[in-house]
mmCIF file of N, CA and C in Angstrom:
data_model
loop_
_atom_site.group_PDB
_atom_site.id
_atom_site.type_symbol
_atom_site.label_atom_id
_atom_site.label_comp_id
_atom_site.label_asym_id
_atom_site.label_seq_id
_atom_site.Cartn_x
_atom_site.Cartn_y
_atom_site.Cartn_z
ATOM 1 N N UNK Q 1 12.197 -99.115 -32.021
ATOM 2 C CA UNK Q 1 11.244 -99.205 -33.417
ATOM 3 C C UNK Q 1 11.894 -97.561 -33.689
ATOM 4 N N UNK Q 2 12.817 -97.866 -34.796
ATOM 5 C CA UNK Q 2 13.419 -96.516 -35.697
ATOM 6 C C UNK Q 2 12.602 -96.214 -36.269
ATOM 7 N N UNK Q 3 12.733 -94.870 -36.734
ATOM 8 C CA UNK Q 3 11.464 -93.825 -37.677
ATOM 9 C C UNK Q 3 12.550 -92.939 -37.995
ATOM 10 N N UNK Q 4 12.922 -92.923 -39.466
ATOM 11 C CA UNK Q 4 13.159 -91.476 -39.808
ATOM 12 C C UNK Q 4 12.198 -91.171 -41.555
ATOM 13 N N UNK Q 5 12.501 -89.889 -41.164
ATOM 14 C CA UNK Q 5 11.595 -89.458 -42.613
ATOM 15 C C UNK Q 5 12.359 -87.850 -43.040
ATOM 16 N N UNK Q 6 11.815 -87.288 -43.756
ATOM 17 C CA UNK Q 6 12.433 -86.002 -44.303
ATOM 18 C C UNK Q 6 11.414 -85.689 -45.026
ATOM 19 N N UNK Q 7 10.885 -84.096 -44.251
ATOM 20 C CA UNK Q 7 9.596 -83.160 -44.645
ATOM 21 C C UNK Q 7 10.136 -81.823 -45.666
ATOM 22 N N UNK Q 8 9.770 -81.356 -46.591
ATOM 23 C CA UNK Q 8 10.060 -80.435 -47.289
ATOM 24 C C UNK Q 8 8.813 -79.332 -47.131
ATOM 25 N N UNK Q 9 9.131 -78.484 -47.140
ATOM 26 C CA UNK Q 9 8.404 -77.065 -46.793
ATOM 27 C C UNK Q 9 9.338 -75.621 -48.043
ATOM 28 N N UNK Q 10 8.010 -74.657 -48.111
ATOM 29 C CA UNK Q 10 8.815 -73.808 -49.057
ATOM 30 C C UNK Q 10 9.321 -72.892 -48.314
ATOM 31 N N UNK Q 11 8.689 -72.807 -47.185
ATOM 32 C CA UNK Q 11 9.288 -71.778 -46.551
ATOM 33 C C UNK Q 11 10.873 -71.379 -45.632
ATOM 34 N N UNK Q 12 11.264 -70.505 -45.518
ATOM 35 C CA UNK Q 12 12.845 -71.029 -45.040
ATOM 36 C C UNK Q 12 12.471 -71.504 -43.520
ATOM 37 N N UNK Q 13 13.534 -71.748 -42.805
ATOM 38 C CA UNK Q 13 13.613 -72.951 -41.107
ATOM 39 C C UNK Q 13 12.835 -71.547 -40.545
ATOM 40 N N UNK Q 14 13.137 -70.542 -39.956
ATOM 41 C CA UNK Q 14 13.490 -69.745 -39.102
ATOM 42 C C UNK Q 14 11.915 -69.533 -38.856
ATOM 43 N N UNK Q 15 11.010 -69.844 -40.322
ATOM 44 C CA UNK Q 15 9.282 -69.726 -40.352
ATOM 45 C C UNK Q 15 8.885 -71.334 -39.794
ATOM 46 N N UNK Q 16 9.282 -72.439 -40.282
ATOM 47 C CA UNK Q 16 8.856 -72.965 -39.921
ATOM 48 C C UNK Q 16 9.223 -73.577 -38.578
ATOM 49 N N UNK Q 17 10.379 -73.339 -38.224
ATOM 50 C CA UNK Q 17 10.680 -73.798 -36.542
ATOM 51 C C UNK Q 17 9.756 -73.123 -36.081
ATOM 52 N N UNK Q 18 9.439 -72.009 -35.942
ATOM 53 C CA UNK Q 18 8.802 -71.398 -35.137
ATOM 54 C C UNK Q 18 6.991 -71.321 -35.026
ATOM 55 N N UNK Q 19 6.785 -72.076 -36.404
ATOM 56 C CA UNK Q 19 5.476 -72.673 -36.453
ATOM 57 C C UNK Q 19 5.301 -74.007 -35.616
ATOM 58 N N UNK Q 20 5.978 -74.407 -35.773
ATOM 59 C CA UNK Q 20 6.450 -76.026 -35.418
ATOM 60 C C UNK Q 20 6.291 -76.403 -34.054
ATOM 61 N N UNK Q 21 6.700 -75.025 -33.208
ATOM 62 C CA UNK Q 21 6.413 -75.338 -31.664
ATOM 63 C C UNK Q 21 5.365 -74.101 -31.192
ATOM 64 N N UNK Q 22 4.754 -73.451 -32.086
ATOM 65 C CA UNK Q 22 3.553 -72.647 -31.517
ATOM 66 C C UNK Q 22 2.328 -73.762 -30.984
ATOM 67 N N UNK Q 23 2.081 -73.924 -29.643
ATOM 68 C CA UNK Q 23 0.854 -74.575 -29.181
ATOM 69 C C UNK Q 23 -0.235 -74.920 -29.736
ATOM 70 N N UNK Q 24 -0.398 -73.727 -30.211
ATOM 71 C CA UNK Q 24 -1.563 -74.113 -31.059
ATOM 72 C C UNK Q 24 -1.664 -75.248 -32.590
ATOM 73 N N UNK Q 25 -0.304 -74.904 -32.980
ATOM 74 C CA UNK Q 25 -0.027 -75.728 -34.465
ATOM 75 C C UNK Q 25 0.381 -77.202 -33.897
ATOM 76 N N UNK Q 26 1.065 -77.674 -32.519
ATOM 77 C CA UNK Q 26 1.782 -78.623 -32.074
ATOM 78 C C UNK Q 26 -0.151 -79.628 -31.800
ATOM 79 N N UNK Q 27 -0.693 -78.832 -31.376
ATOM 80 C CA UNK Q 27 -2.011 -79.836 -30.618
ATOM 81 C C UNK Q 27 -3.037 -79.520 -32.275
ATOM 82 N N UNK Q 28 -3.348 -78.491 -33.012
ATOM 83 C CA UNK Q 28 -3.722 -78.738 -34.153
ATOM 84 C C UNK Q 28 -3.529 -80.317 -35.290
ATOM 85 N N UNK Q 29 -1.865 -80.340 -34.785
ATOM 86 C CA UNK Q 29 -1.434 -80.999 -36.074
ATOM 87 C C UNK Q 29 -1.007 -82.533 -35.405
ATOM 88 N N UNK Q 30 -1.567 -82.648 -34.353
ATOM 89 C CA UNK Q 30 -1.350 -84.490 -33.547
ATOM 90 C C UNK Q 30 -1.868 -85.137 -34.268
ATOM 91 N N UNK Q 31 -2.298 -86.209 -34.937
ATOM 92 C CA UNK Q 31 -4.026 -86.890 -35.270
ATOM 93 C C UNK Q 31 -4.163 -87.248 -33.765
ATOM 94 N N UNK Q 32 -5.768 -87.614 -33.366
ATOM 95 C CA UNK Q 32 -6.175 -87.424 -32.681
ATOM 96 C C UNK Q 32 -6.211 -86.699 -31.530
ATOM 97 N N UNK Q 33 -5.272 -86.105 -31.660
ATOM 98 C CA UNK Q 33 -5.289 -85.027 -30.306
ATOM 99 C C UNK Q 33 -6.184 -84.357 -29.588
ATOM 100 N N UNK Q 34 -6.997 -85.054 -28.444
ATOM 101 C CA UNK Q 34 -7.740 -84.494 -28.023
ATOM 102 C C UNK Q 34 -7.759 -83.213 -26.762
ATOM 103 N N UNK Q 35 -6.629 -83.577 -25.937
ATOM 104 C CA UNK Q 35 -6.187 -82.162 -24.963
ATOM 105 C C UNK Q 35 -4.939 -82.034 -25.158
ATOM 106 N N UNK Q 36 -4.544 -80.858 -25.603
ATOM 107 C CA UNK Q 36 -2.575 -80.362 -25.331
ATOM 108 C C UNK Q 36 -2.776 -79.205 -24.500
ATOM 109 N N UNK Q 37 -2.275 -79.200 -23.112
ATOM 110 C CA UNK Q 37 -2.286 -78.391 -22.372
ATOM 111 C C UNK Q 37 0.028 -78.282 -22.097
ATOM 112 N N UNK Q 38 -0.308 -76.916 -22.149
ATOM 113 C CA UNK Q 38 1.331 -76.570 -21.660
ATOM 114 C C UNK Q 38 1.363 -76.837 -20.402
ATOM 115 N N UNK Q 39 2.398 -77.282 -19.508
ATOM 116 C CA UNK Q 39 2.329 -77.177 -18.331
ATOM 117 C C UNK Q 39 3.723 -76.301 -17.896
ATOM 118 N N UNK Q 40 4.805 -76.264 -18.736
ATOM 119 C CA UNK Q 40 5.589 -75.380 -18.457
ATOM 120 C C UNK Q 40 6.521 -75.452 -19.602
ATOM 121 N N UNK Q 41 7.374 -74.398 -19.632
ATOM 122 C CA UNK Q 41 8.433 -73.913 -21.056
ATOM 123 C C UNK Q 41 8.349 -75.265 -21.654
ATOM 124 N N UNK Q 42 8.274 -75.419 -23.003
ATOM 125 C CA UNK Q 42 8.424 -76.832 -23.739
ATOM 126 C C UNK Q 42 8.334 -77.917 -23.403
ATOM 127 N N UNK Q 43 7.250 -78.272 -21.739
ATOM 128 C CA UNK Q 43 6.991 -79.311 -21.802
ATOM 129 C C UNK Q 43 5.180 -79.267 -21.435
ATOM 130 N N UNK Q 44 4.698 -80.010 -22.235
ATOM 131 C CA UNK Q 44 2.885 -80.325 -22.514
ATOM 132 C C UNK Q 44 2.699 -81.517 -22.135
ATOM 133 N N UNK Q 45 1.315 -81.434 -21.341
ATOM 134 C CA UNK Q 45 0.703 -82.638 -21.159
ATOM 135 C C UNK Q 45 -0.266 -83.191 -22.838
ATOM 136 N N UNK Q 46 -1.012 -84.343 -22.869
ATOM 137 C CA UNK Q 46 -1.177 -84.618 -24.129
ATOM 138 C C UNK Q 46 -2.427 -85.815 -23.904
ATOM 139 N N UNK Q 47 -3.261 -85.913 -24.593
ATOM 140 C CA UNK Q 47 -4.210 -86.734 -24.273
ATOM 141 C C UNK Q 47 -4.872 -86.684 -26.073
ATOM 142 N N UNK Q 48 -4.725 -88.174 -26.316
ATOM 143 C CA UNK Q 48 -4.548 -88.641 -28.079
ATOM 144 C C UNK Q 48 -5.347 -89.488 -27.860
ATOM 145 N N UNK Q 49 -6.261 -90.010 -28.971
ATOM 146 C CA UNK Q 49 -6.753 -91.017 -29.505
ATOM 147 C C UNK Q 49 -6.244 -91.742 -30.499
ATOM 148 N N UNK Q 50 -5.490 -92.957 -30.255
ATOM 149 C CA UNK Q 50 -4.813 -93.371 -31.349
ATOM 150 C C UNK Q 50 -5.155 -95.194 -31.509
ATOM 151 N N UNK Q 51 -4.946 -95.739 -32.530
ATOM 152 C CA UNK Q 51 -4.968 -96.909 -32.666
ATOM 153 C C UNK Q 51 -4.053 -97.312 -33.503
ATOM 154 N N UNK Q 52 -3.385 -98.596 -32.730
ATOM 155 C CA UNK Q 52 -2.439 -99.393 -33.592
ATOM 156 C C UNK Q 52 -2.772 -101.277 -33.986
ATOM 157 N N UNK Q 53 -3.294 -101.100 -34.776
ATOM 158 C CA UNK Q 53 -3.254 -102.567 -35.488
ATOM 159 C C UNK Q 53 -4.853 -102.799 -34.733
ATOM 160 N N UNK Q 54 -5.222 -103.827 -34.003
ATOM 161 C CA UNK Q 54 -6.483 -103.965 -33.807
ATOM 162 C C UNK Q 54 -6.722 -103.266 -32.035
ATOM 163 N N UNK Q 55 -5.540 -102.386 -31.989
ATOM 164 C CA UNK Q 55 -5.997 -101.688 -30.627
ATOM 165 C C UNK Q 55 -5.854 -100.350 -30.153
ATOM 166 N N UNK Q 56 -6.778 -99.572 -30.200
ATOM 167 C CA UNK Q 56 -7.116 -97.989 -30.029
ATOM 168 C C UNK Q 56 -7.678 -98.201 -28.505
ATOM 169 N N UNK Q 57 -7.680 -96.404 -28.137
ATOM 170 C CA UNK Q 57 -8.048 -96.420 -27.071
ATOM 171 C C UNK Q 57 -7.402 -94.852 -27.132
ATOM 172 N N UNK Q 58 -7.892 -94.099 -25.886
ATOM 173 C CA UNK Q 58 -7.107 -92.965 -25.427
ATOM 174 C C UNK Q 58 -5.781 -92.801 -24.626
ATOM 175 N N UNK Q 59 -4.628 -92.405 -25.370
ATOM 176 C CA UNK Q 59 -3.037 -92.544 -24.357
ATOM 177 C C UNK Q 59 -3.044 -90.881 -23.655
ATOM 178 N N UNK Q 60 -2.746 -91.316 -22.565
ATOM 179 C CA UNK Q 60 -2.300 -89.885 -22.240
ATOM 180 C C UNK Q 60 -0.601 -90.102 -21.886
ATOM 181 N N UNK Q 61 0.012 -88.542 -21.895
ATOM 182 C CA UNK Q 61 0.914 -88.572 -22.108
ATOM 183 C C UNK Q 61 1.737 -87.215 -21.568
ATOM 184 N N UNK Q 62 3.246 -86.828 -22.189
ATOM 185 C CA UNK Q 62 3.587 -85.715 -22.455
ATOM 186 C C UNK Q 62 4.754 -85.616 -23.702
ATOM 187 N N UNK Q 63 4.742 -84.701 -23.728
ATOM 188 C CA UNK Q 63 6.045 -83.978 -24.789
ATOM 189 C C UNK Q 63 6.755 -82.970 -23.975
ATOM 190 N N UNK Q 64 8.516 -83.191 -24.303
ATOM 191 C CA UNK Q 64 9.297 -82.653 -23.978
ATOM 192 C C UNK Q 64 9.688 -81.736 -25.268
ATOM 193 N N UNK Q 65 10.165 -80.744 -25.157
ATOM 194 C CA UNK Q 65 10.966 -80.060 -26.087
ATOM 195 C C UNK Q 65 12.340 -79.714 -25.284
ATOM 196 N N UNK Q 66 13.333 -80.176 -25.765
ATOM 197 C CA UNK Q 66 14.772 -80.156 -25.587
ATOM 198 C C UNK Q 66 15.847 -79.630 -26.724
ATOM 199 N N UNK Q 67 16.960 -79.585 -26.345
ATOM 200 C CA UNK Q 67 18.401 -79.282 -26.519
ATOM 201 C C UNK Q 67 18.236 -78.493 -28.049
ATOM 202 N N UNK Q 68 17.184 -77.598 -28.052
ATOM 203 C CA UNK Q 68 17.064 -76.461 -28.744
ATOM 204 C C UNK Q 68 18.344 -76.053 -29.323
ATOM 205 N N UNK Q 69 18.094 -75.525 -31.143
ATOM 206 C CA UNK Q 69 19.628 -74.858 -31.554
ATOM 207 C C UNK Q 69 18.746 -74.396 -32.733
ATOM 208 N N UNK Q 70 17.912 -73.326 -32.396
ATOM 209 C CA UNK Q 70 17.090 -72.485 -33.117
ATOM 210 C C UNK Q 70 18.251 -72.022 -34.315
ATOM 211 N N UNK Q 71 17.360 -72.185 -35.880
ATOM 212 C CA UNK Q 71 16.564 -72.983 -35.986
ATOM 213 C C UNK Q 71 17.045 -74.073 -36.525
ATOM 214 N N UNK Q 72 18.102 -74.615 -36.229
ATOM 215 C CA UNK Q 72 18.939 -76.129 -36.566
ATOM 216 C C UNK Q 72 18.319 -77.455 -36.313
ATOM 217 N N UNK Q 73 17.855 -77.309 -34.877
ATOM 218 C CA UNK Q 73 17.548 -78.812 -34.594
ATOM 219 C C UNK Q 73 17.146 -78.402 -33.301
ATOM 220 N N UNK Q 74 16.111 -79.449 -32.472
ATOM 221 C CA UNK Q 74 15.560 -79.652 -31.339
ATOM 222 C C UNK Q 74 15.232 -81.190 -31.040
ATOM 223 N N UNK Q 75 14.959 -81.828 -30.246
ATOM 224 C CA UNK Q 75 14.800 -82.848 -29.535
ATOM 225 C C UNK Q 75 13.387 -83.283 -28.514
ATOM 226 N N UNK Q 76 12.886 -84.221 -29.160
ATOM 227 C CA UNK Q 76 11.212 -84.556 -28.264
ATOM 228 C C UNK Q 76 11.328 -85.528 -27.843
ATOM 229 N N UNK Q 77 11.273 -85.488 -26.558
ATOM 230 C CA UNK Q 77 10.577 -86.249 -25.765
ATOM 231 C C UNK Q 77 9.666 -86.772 -25.588
ATOM 232 N N UNK Q 78 8.986 -87.915 -25.735
ATOM 233 C CA UNK Q 78 7.347 -88.164 -25.635
ATOM 234 C C UNK Q 78 7.167 -89.786 -24.867
ATOM 235 N N UNK Q 79 6.401 -89.679 -24.373
ATOM 236 C CA UNK Q 79 5.638 -90.201 -23.378
ATOM 237 C C UNK Q 79 4.337 -90.384 -22.863
ATOM 238 N N UNK Q 80 4.266 -92.020 -23.280
ATOM 239 C CA UNK Q 80 2.453 -92.296 -22.877
ATOM 240 C C UNK Q 80 1.824 -93.269 -22.754
ATOM 241 N N UNK Q 81 0.996 -93.735 -22.166
ATOM 242 C CA UNK Q 81 -0.189 -94.905 -21.624
ATOM 243 C C UNK Q 81 -1.204 -94.965 -22.299
ATOM 244 N N UNK Q 82 -1.671 -96.335 -22.127
ATOM 245 C CA UNK Q 82 -3.066 -96.321 -22.761
ATOM 246 C C UNK Q 82 -3.405 -97.947 -22.282
ATOM 247 N N UNK Q 83 -5.138 -97.984 -22.974
ATOM 248 C CA UNK Q 83 -4.818 -99.392 -22.489
ATOM 249 C C UNK Q 83 -4.240 -100.635 -22.968
ATOM 250 N N UNK Q 84 -3.376 -100.115 -23.809
ATOM 251 C CA UNK Q 84 -2.714 -101.498 -24.726
ATOM 252 C C UNK Q 84 -0.885 -101.632 -24.208
ATOM 253 N N UNK Q 85 -0.900 -100.476 -23.464
ATOM 254 C CA UNK Q 85 0.351 -100.436 -22.644
ATOM 255 C C UNK Q 85 0.853 -98.789 -23.078
ATOM 256 N N UNK Q 86 2.185 -98.774 -23.028
ATOM 257 C CA UNK Q 86 2.972 -97.654 -23.101
ATOM 258 C C UNK Q 86 4.001 -97.824 -23.948
ATOM 259 N N UNK Q 87 3.960 -96.492 -24.395
ATOM 260 C CA UNK Q 87 5.287 -95.745 -25.324
ATOM 261 C C UNK Q 87 6.265 -95.036 -24.631
ATOM 262 N N UNK Q 88 7.458 -94.901 -25.007
ATOM 263 C CA UNK Q 88 8.806 -93.342 -24.841
ATOM 264 C C UNK Q 88 8.997 -93.380 -26.067
ATOM 265 N N UNK Q 89 10.007 -92.220 -26.627
ATOM 266 C CA UNK Q 89 10.493 -92.124 -27.597
ATOM 267 C C UNK Q 89 10.937 -90.985 -27.531
ATOM 268 N N UNK Q 90 11.870 -91.213 -28.604
ATOM 269 C CA UNK Q 90 12.890 -89.527 -28.749
ATOM 270 C C UNK Q 90 12.785 -89.009 -29.859
ATOM 271 N N UNK Q 91 13.041 -87.816 -30.580
ATOM 272 C CA UNK Q 91 13.202 -87.734 -31.807
ATOM 273 C C UNK Q 91 13.985 -86.303 -32.084
ATOM 274 N N UNK Q 92 14.882 -86.743 -33.264
ATOM 275 C CA UNK Q 92 15.420 -85.692 -33.623
ATOM 276 C C UNK Q 92 15.172 -85.210 -34.704
ATOM 277 N N UNK Q 93 14.437 -83.746 -34.424
ATOM 278 C CA UNK Q 93 14.125 -83.097 -35.676
ATOM 279 C C UNK Q 93 15.414 -81.694 -36.306
ATOM 280 N N UNK Q 94 15.846 -82.249 -37.311
ATOM 281 C CA UNK Q 94 17.088 -81.268 -38.323
ATOM 282 C C UNK Q 94 16.790 -80.372 -39.040
ATOM 283 N N UNK Q 95 16.750 -79.183 -39.180
ATOM 284 C CA UNK Q 95 16.081 -78.472 -40.342
ATOM 285 C C UNK Q 95 17.324 -77.797 -40.703
ATOM 286 N N UNK Q 96 17.133 -78.121 -42.543
ATOM 287 C CA UNK Q 96 18.310 -77.982 -43.387
ATOM 288 C C UNK Q 96 17.408 -77.020 -44.227
ATOM 289 N N UNK Q 97 18.830 -75.560 -44.772
ATOM 290 C CA UNK Q 97 18.133 -74.995 -45.277
ATOM 291 C C UNK Q 97 18.446 -75.221 -46.636
ATOM 292 N N UNK Q 98 17.440 -75.364 -47.750
ATOM 293 C CA UNK Q 98 17.783 -75.596 -48.665
ATOM 294 C C UNK Q 98 17.254 -74.327 -50.042
ATOM 295 N N UNK Q 99 18.483 -73.571 -50.234
ATOM 296 C CA UNK Q 99 17.930 -72.286 -50.740
ATOM 297 C C UNK Q 99 16.519 -71.956 -50.564
ATOM 298 N N UNK Q 100 16.948 -70.880 -49.155
ATOM 299 C CA UNK Q 100 16.079 -70.404 -48.647
ATOM 300 C C UNK Q 100 14.099 -71.370 -48.290
ATOM 301 N N UNK Q 101 14.251 -72.460 -48.591
ATOM 302 C CA UNK Q 101 13.187 -73.557 -47.984
ATOM 303 C C UNK Q 101 13.558 -74.358 -47.077
ATOM 304 N N UNK Q 102 12.745 -74.746 -46.703
ATOM 305 C CA UNK Q 102 13.589 -76.169 -45.207
ATOM 306 C C UNK Q 102 13.117 -77.677 -46.026
ATOM 307 N N UNK Q 103 14.395 -78.206 -45.484
ATOM 308 C CA UNK Q 103 13.861 -79.741 -44.935
ATOM 309 C C UNK Q 103 13.883 -80.513 -43.672
ATOM 310 N N UNK Q 104 13.345 -81.031 -42.891
ATOM 311 C CA UNK Q 104 13.149 -81.256 -41.990
ATOM 312 C C UNK Q 104 13.446 -82.985 -41.900
ATOM 313 N N UNK Q 105 14.850 -83.274 -41.453
ATOM 314 C CA UNK Q 105 14.802 -84.369 -41.365
ATOM 315 C C UNK Q 105 14.719 -85.161 -39.487
ATOM 316 N N UNK Q 106 14.044 -86.042 -39.854
ATOM 317 C CA UNK Q 106 13.443 -87.018 -38.485
ATOM 318 C C UNK Q 106 14.122 -88.098 -38.253
ATOM 319 N N UNK Q 107 14.376 -88.109 -37.020
ATOM 320 C CA UNK Q 107 15.198 -89.713 -36.509
ATOM 321 C C UNK Q 107 15.110 -89.824 -35.250
ATOM 322 N N UNK Q 108 13.787 -90.839 -35.021
ATOM 323 C CA UNK Q 108 12.840 -91.402 -33.570
ATOM 324 C C UNK Q 108 13.382 -92.816 -34.016
ATOM 325 N N UNK Q 109 13.258 -93.068 -32.521
ATOM 326 C CA UNK Q 109 13.451 -94.206 -31.523
ATOM 327 C C UNK Q 109 12.299 -93.833 -31.118
ATOM 328 N N UNK Q 110 11.673 -95.399 -30.893
ATOM 329 C CA UNK Q 110 10.615 -95.770 -29.680
ATOM 330 C C UNK Q 110 10.413 -97.132 -29.219
ATOM 331 N N UNK Q 111 10.020 -96.648 -27.524
ATOM 332 C CA UNK Q 111 9.923 -98.490 -27.327
ATOM 333 C C UNK Q 111 9.019 -98.108 -26.538
ATOM 334 N N UNK Q 112 8.190 -99.487 -26.963
ATOM 335 C CA UNK Q 112 6.743 -99.607 -26.548
ATOM 336 C C UNK Q 112 6.576 -100.977 -25.290
ATOM 337 N N UNK Q 113 5.587 -101.155 -24.524
ATOM 338 C CA UNK Q 113 5.470 -102.061 -23.196
ATOM 339 C C UNK Q 113 4.410 -102.227 -23.559
ATOM 340 N N UNK Q 114 4.379 -103.604 -22.911
ATOM 341 C CA UNK Q 114 2.532 -103.758 -22.794
ATOM 342 C C UNK Q 114 2.450 -104.446 -24.159
ATOM 343 N N UNK Q 115 0.604 -104.535 -23.838
ATOM 344 C CA UNK Q 115 0.297 -105.122 -25.671
ATOM 345 C C UNK Q 115 1.158 -104.530 -26.602
ATOM 346 N N UNK Q 116 1.402 -103.338 -26.474
ATOM 347 C CA UNK Q 116 1.584 -102.438 -27.679
ATOM 348 C C UNK Q 116 3.449 -103.569 -28.016
ATOM 349 N N UNK Q 117 3.916 -103.666 -27.431
ATOM 350 C CA UNK Q 117 5.202 -104.333 -27.398
ATOM 351 C C UNK Q 117 5.103 -105.472 -27.714
ATOM 352 N N UNK Q 118 4.090 -106.473 -27.685
ATOM 353 C CA UNK Q 118 3.850 -107.508 -28.064
ATOM 354 C C UNK Q 118 3.685 -107.761 -29.957
ATOM 355 N N UNK Q 119 2.672 -106.862 -30.132
ATOM 356 C CA UNK Q 119 2.893 -106.287 -31.527
ATOM 357 C C UNK Q 119 3.640 -106.008 -32.462
ATOM 358 N N UNK Q 120 4.650 -105.678 -31.755
ATOM 359 C CA UNK Q 120 6.330 -105.388 -32.066
ATOM 360 C C UNK Q 120 6.002 -104.638 -33.510
ATOM 361 N N UNK Q 121 7.577 -104.812 -33.920
ATOM 362 C CA UNK Q 121 7.932 -102.690 -35.047
ATOM 363 C C UNK Q 121 7.140 -103.728 -36.413
ATOM 364 N N UNK Q 122 6.401 -104.381 -36.538
ATOM 365 C CA UNK Q 122 6.147 -105.089 -37.705
ATOM 366 C C UNK Q 122 4.546 -104.319 -37.670
ATOM 367 N N UNK Q 123 3.759 -104.066 -36.943
ATOM 368 C CA UNK Q 123 2.625 -103.451 -36.971
ATOM 369 C C UNK Q 123 2.493 -102.066 -36.433
ATOM 370 N N UNK Q 124 3.719 -101.344 -35.277
ATOM 371 C CA UNK Q 124 3.698 -100.199 -34.896
ATOM 372 C C UNK Q 124 4.327 -99.588 -35.324
ATOM 373 N N UNK Q 125 5.746 -99.957 -36.498
ATOM 374 C CA UNK Q 125 6.368 -98.660 -37.164
ATOM 375 C C UNK Q 125 5.539 -98.561 -38.298
ATOM 376 N N UNK Q 126 5.018 -99.174 -38.974
ATOM 377 C CA UNK Q 126 3.965 -98.290 -40.058
ATOM 378 C C UNK Q 126 2.926 -97.277 -39.486
ATOM 379 N N UNK Q 127 2.041 -97.913 -38.549
ATOM 380 C CA UNK Q 127 1.244 -96.876 -37.781
ATOM 381 C C UNK Q 127 1.739 -95.448 -37.655
ATOM 382 N N UNK Q 128 3.051 -95.494 -36.618
ATOM 383 C CA UNK Q 128 3.719 -94.725 -36.324
ATOM 384 C C UNK Q 128 4.204 -93.713 -37.610
ATOM 385 N N UNK Q 129 4.524 -94.326 -38.430
ATOM 386 C CA UNK Q 129 5.082 -93.978 -39.610
ATOM 387 C C UNK Q 129 3.294 -92.600 -40.324
ATOM 388 N N UNK Q 130 2.607 -93.911 -40.026
ATOM 389 C CA UNK Q 130 1.557 -92.870 -40.654
ATOM 390 C C UNK Q 130 1.078 -91.718 -40.270
ATOM 391 N N UNK Q 131 0.956 -91.819 -38.588
ATOM 392 C CA UNK Q 131 0.811 -90.852 -38.070
ATOM 393 C C UNK Q 131 1.751 -89.340 -37.944
ATOM 394 N N UNK Q 132 3.004 -89.895 -37.908
ATOM 395 C CA UNK Q 132 3.971 -88.637 -38.309
ATOM 396 C C UNK Q 132 3.928 -88.154 -39.467
ATOM 397 N N UNK Q 133 3.768 -88.657 -40.843
ATOM 398 C CA UNK Q 133 3.625 -88.494 -41.776
ATOM 399 C C UNK Q 133 1.798 -87.113 -42.165
ATOM 400 N N UNK Q 134 1.121 -87.698 -41.118
ATOM 401 C CA UNK Q 134 -0.130 -86.860 -40.816
ATOM 402 C C UNK Q 134 0.230 -85.851 -40.541
ATOM 403 N N UNK Q 135 1.157 -85.936 -39.455
ATOM 404 C CA UNK Q 135 1.276 -84.401 -38.673
ATOM 405 C C UNK Q 135 2.273 -83.425 -39.698
ATOM 406 N N UNK Q 136 2.971 -84.073 -40.344
ATOM 407 C CA UNK Q 136 3.717 -83.043 -41.273
ATOM 408 C C UNK Q 136 2.842 -82.422 -42.479
ATOM 409 N N UNK Q 137 1.695 -83.223 -42.807
ATOM 410 C CA UNK Q 137 1.295 -82.632 -43.555
ATOM 411 C C UNK Q 137 0.420 -81.947 -43.002
ATOM 412 N N UNK Q 138 -0.432 -81.209 -42.088
ATOM 413 C CA UNK Q 138 -0.368 -80.509 -41.176
ATOM 414 C C UNK Q 138 0.025 -79.103 -41.210
ATOM 415 N N UNK Q 139 1.273 -79.838 -40.945
ATOM 416 C CA UNK Q 139 1.910 -78.455 -40.395
ATOM 417 C C UNK Q 139 2.455 -77.724 -41.874
ATOM 418 N N UNK Q 140 2.398 -78.707 -43.320
ATOM 419 C CA UNK Q 140 2.902 -78.485 -44.323
ATOM 420 C C UNK Q 140 1.577 -77.042 -44.214
ATOM 421 N N UNK Q 141 0.797 -77.562 -44.135
ATOM 422 C CA UNK Q 141 -0.553 -76.592 -44.520
ATOM 423 C C UNK Q 141 -0.026 -75.301 -43.490
ATOM 424 N N UNK Q 142 -0.610 -75.530 -42.549
ATOM 425 C CA UNK Q 142 -0.195 -74.373 -41.733
ATOM 426 C C UNK Q 142 1.014 -73.306 -42.012
ATOM 427 N N UNK Q 143 1.960 -74.091 -42.409
ATOM 428 C CA UNK Q 143 3.368 -73.174 -42.886
ATOM 429 C C UNK Q 143 3.121 -72.802 -44.324
ATOM 430 N N UNK Q 144 2.882 -73.642 -45.184
ATOM 431 C CA UNK Q 144 2.869 -73.311 -46.820
ATOM 432 C C UNK Q 144 1.758 -72.606 -47.142
ATOM 433 N N UNK Q 145 0.462 -72.653 -46.703
ATOM 434 C CA UNK Q 145 -0.174 -71.788 -47.065
ATOM 435 C C UNK Q 145 -0.387 -70.687 -46.914
ATOM 436 N N UNK Q 146 -0.896 -69.739 -48.091
ATOM 437 C CA UNK Q 146 -1.287 -68.689 -47.342
ATOM 438 C C UNK Q 146 -2.240 -68.055 -46.767
#
């Protein structure tokens, strides 16, 4: 399942980059995040309440930030398991300087297992896109609000 998006910020790439990688900001902006624990540099364990169609529950997993190229890009590797199956994904975030403002380009690919895989892209992609959009709306408030 592929998900892409573009998210604009008034602030410059250096500030957006720095805020996005702050533990408190990540934890506070992930929809349904109940627990967020740094277990190593750029590696986090998470517990998230999430719903996909008729299936909802608690997912546990990890987030790893890799391939840092500050403040131009980084990749996030995500894995999680819950009552309806598992998810694993890879997201490349590219930061574009637009006259002192920032546009983040997101290109991601995710795979599901279990019941979630049977739901297919028809239900999963829109639900995942809503969660990603909520994350970036929250990030926008934390970066661009004085």
